[in-house]
PDB file of C-alpha atoms in Angstrom:
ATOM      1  CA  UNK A   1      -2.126  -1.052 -13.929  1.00  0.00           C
ATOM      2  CA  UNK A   2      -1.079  -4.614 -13.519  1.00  0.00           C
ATOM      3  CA  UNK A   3      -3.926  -7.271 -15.067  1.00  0.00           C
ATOM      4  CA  UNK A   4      -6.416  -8.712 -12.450  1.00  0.00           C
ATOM      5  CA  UNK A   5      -5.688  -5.863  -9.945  1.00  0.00           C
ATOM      6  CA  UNK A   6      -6.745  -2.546  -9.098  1.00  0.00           C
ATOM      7  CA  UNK A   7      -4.081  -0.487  -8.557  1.00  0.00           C
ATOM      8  CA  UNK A   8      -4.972   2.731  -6.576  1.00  0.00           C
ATOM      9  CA  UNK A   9      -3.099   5.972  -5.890  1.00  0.00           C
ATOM     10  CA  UNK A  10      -3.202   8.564  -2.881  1.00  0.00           C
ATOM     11  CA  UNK A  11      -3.312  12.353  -4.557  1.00  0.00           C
ATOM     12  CA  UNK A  12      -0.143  13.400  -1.989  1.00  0.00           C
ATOM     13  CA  UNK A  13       3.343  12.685  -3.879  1.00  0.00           C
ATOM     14  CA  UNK A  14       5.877  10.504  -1.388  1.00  0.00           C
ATOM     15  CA  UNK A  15       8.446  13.016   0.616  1.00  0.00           C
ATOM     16  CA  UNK A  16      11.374  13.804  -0.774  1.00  0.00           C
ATOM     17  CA  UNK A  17      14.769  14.631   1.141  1.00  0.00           C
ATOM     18  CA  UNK A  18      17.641  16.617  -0.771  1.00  0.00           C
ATOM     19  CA  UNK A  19      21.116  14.331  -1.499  1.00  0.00           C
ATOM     20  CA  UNK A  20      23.565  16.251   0.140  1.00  0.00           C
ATOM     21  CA  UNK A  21      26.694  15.826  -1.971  1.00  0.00           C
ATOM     22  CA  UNK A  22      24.857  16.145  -5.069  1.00  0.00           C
ATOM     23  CA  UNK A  23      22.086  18.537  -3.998  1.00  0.00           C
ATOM     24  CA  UNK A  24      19.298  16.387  -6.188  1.00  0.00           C
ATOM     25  CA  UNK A  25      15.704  15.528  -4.656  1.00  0.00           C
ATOM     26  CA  UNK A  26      15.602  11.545  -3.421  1.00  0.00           C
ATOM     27  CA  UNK A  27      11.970  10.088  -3.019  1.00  0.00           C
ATOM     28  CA  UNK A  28      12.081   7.798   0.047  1.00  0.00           C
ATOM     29  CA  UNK A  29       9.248   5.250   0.059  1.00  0.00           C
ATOM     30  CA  UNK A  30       8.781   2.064   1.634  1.00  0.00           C
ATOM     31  CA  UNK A  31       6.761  -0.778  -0.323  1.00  0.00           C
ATOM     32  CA  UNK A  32       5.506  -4.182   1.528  1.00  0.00           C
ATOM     33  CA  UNK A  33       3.131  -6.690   0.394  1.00  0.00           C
ATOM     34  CA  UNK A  34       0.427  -8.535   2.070  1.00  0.00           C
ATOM     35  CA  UNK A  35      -1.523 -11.576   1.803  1.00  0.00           C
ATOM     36  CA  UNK A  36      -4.900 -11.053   2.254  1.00  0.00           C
ATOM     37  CA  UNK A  37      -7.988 -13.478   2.489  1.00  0.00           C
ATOM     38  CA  UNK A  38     -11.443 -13.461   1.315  1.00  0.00           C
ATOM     39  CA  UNK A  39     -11.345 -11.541  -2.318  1.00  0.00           C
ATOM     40  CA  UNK A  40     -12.745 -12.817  -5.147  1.00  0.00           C
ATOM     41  CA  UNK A  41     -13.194 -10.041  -7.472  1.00  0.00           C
ATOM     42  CA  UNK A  42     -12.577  -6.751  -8.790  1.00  0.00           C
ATOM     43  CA  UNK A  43     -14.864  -5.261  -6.176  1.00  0.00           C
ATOM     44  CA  UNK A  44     -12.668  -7.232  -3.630  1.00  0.00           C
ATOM     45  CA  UNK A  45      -9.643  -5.415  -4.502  1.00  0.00           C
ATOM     46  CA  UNK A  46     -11.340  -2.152  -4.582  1.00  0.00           C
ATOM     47  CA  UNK A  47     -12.829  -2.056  -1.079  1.00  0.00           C
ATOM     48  CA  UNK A  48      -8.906  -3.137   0.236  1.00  0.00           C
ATOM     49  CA  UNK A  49      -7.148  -0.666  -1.474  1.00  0.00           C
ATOM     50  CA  UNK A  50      -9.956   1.998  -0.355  1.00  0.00           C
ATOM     51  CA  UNK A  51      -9.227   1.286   3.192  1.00  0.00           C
ATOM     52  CA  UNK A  52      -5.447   0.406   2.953  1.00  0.00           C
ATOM     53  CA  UNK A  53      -5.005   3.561   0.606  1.00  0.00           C
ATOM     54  CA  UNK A  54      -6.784   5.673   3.279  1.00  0.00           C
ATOM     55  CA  UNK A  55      -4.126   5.152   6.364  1.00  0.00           C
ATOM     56  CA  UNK A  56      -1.627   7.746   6.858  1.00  0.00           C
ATOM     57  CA  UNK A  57       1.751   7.772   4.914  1.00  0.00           C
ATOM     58  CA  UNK A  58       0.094   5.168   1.755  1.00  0.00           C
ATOM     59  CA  UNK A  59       0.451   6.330  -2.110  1.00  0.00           C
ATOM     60  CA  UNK A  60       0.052   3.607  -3.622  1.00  0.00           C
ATOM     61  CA  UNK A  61      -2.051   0.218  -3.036  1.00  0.00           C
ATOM     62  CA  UNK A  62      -2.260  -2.378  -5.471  1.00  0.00           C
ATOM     63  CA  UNK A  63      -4.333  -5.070  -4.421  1.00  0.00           C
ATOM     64  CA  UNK A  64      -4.626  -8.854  -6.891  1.00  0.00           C
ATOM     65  CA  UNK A  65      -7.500 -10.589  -6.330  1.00  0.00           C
ATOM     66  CA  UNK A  66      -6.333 -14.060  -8.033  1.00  0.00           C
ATOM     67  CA  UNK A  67      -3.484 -14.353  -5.990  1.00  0.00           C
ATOM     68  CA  UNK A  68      -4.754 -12.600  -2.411  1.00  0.00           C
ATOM     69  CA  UNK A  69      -1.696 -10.157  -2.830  1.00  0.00           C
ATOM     70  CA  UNK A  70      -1.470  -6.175  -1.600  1.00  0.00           C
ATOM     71  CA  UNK A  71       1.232  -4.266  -2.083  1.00  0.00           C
ATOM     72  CA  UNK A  72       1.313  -1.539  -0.351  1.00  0.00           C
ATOM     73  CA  UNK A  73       3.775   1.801  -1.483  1.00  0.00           C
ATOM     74  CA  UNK A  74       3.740   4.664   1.855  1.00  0.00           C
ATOM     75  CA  UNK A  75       6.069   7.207   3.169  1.00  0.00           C
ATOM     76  CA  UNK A  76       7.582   5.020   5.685  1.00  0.00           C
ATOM     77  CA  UNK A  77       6.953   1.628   7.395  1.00  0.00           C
ATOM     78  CA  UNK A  78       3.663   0.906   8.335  1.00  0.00           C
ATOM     79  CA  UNK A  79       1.962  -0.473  11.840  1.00  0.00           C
ATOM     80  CA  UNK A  80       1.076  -3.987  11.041  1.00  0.00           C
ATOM     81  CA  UNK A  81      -2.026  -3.569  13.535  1.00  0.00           C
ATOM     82  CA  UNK A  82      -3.344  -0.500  11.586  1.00  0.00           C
ATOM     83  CA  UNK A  83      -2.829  -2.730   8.051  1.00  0.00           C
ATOM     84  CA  UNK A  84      -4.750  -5.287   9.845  1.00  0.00           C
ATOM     85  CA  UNK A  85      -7.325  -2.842  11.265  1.00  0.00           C
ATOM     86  CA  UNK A  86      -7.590  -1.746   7.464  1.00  0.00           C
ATOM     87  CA  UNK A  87      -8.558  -4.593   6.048  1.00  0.00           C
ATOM     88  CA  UNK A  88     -10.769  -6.320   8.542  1.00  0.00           C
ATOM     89  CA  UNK A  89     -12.744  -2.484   7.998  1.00  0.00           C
ATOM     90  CA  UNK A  90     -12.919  -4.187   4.165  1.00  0.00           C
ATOM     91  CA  UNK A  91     -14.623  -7.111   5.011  1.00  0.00           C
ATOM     92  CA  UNK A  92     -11.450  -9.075   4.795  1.00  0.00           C
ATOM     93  CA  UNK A  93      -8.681 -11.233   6.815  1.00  0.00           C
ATOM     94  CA  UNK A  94      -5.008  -9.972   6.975  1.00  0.00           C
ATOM     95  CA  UNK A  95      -3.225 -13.415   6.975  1.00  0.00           C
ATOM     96  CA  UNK A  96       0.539 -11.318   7.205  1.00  0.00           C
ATOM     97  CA  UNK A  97       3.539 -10.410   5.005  1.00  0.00           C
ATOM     98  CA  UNK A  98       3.437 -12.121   2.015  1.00  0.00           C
TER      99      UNK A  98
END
């Protein structure tokens, strides 16, 4: 877990697809990061990555209060809207890719 964030993961593993010349599983995932307005603390983070970490296709969410960031690990690209969505559900303001 990276210091000064939470870092919070979804219980489904990312898809895989099989390689096929070599027949071996590949995880696909997609990661972007955020910059988010408003937290301040640990509680911050955790109320962002709840929300975040509960939209379709997420695994991962790590969200750093001290410098605003979330990144954000899911299946496939996300819809900004629903990121946005997400976080104003938080409490907070979605400023846009960091």
């Amino acid at each position: 877990m990276p210091l000064g964030g939470i870092n919070w993961r979804h219980a489904a593993p990312p898809r895989e697809r099989r390689d096929q010349n070599r027949g071996t599983a590949m995880t696909t995932a997609t990661t972007t990061t955020y910059q988010v307005s408003g937290m301040s603390c640990g509680h911050c983070e955790g109320a962002v990555s709840a929300e975040v970490g509960a939209l379709p296709g997420v695994t991962e969410v790590t969200a750093t209060a001290t410098t605003g960031l979330v990144t954000v690990v899911s299946e496939g690209p996300l819809d900004d809207d629903a990121v946005r969505a997400a976080v104003d559900e938080a409490g907070y303001e979605l400023v846009g890719p960091a």
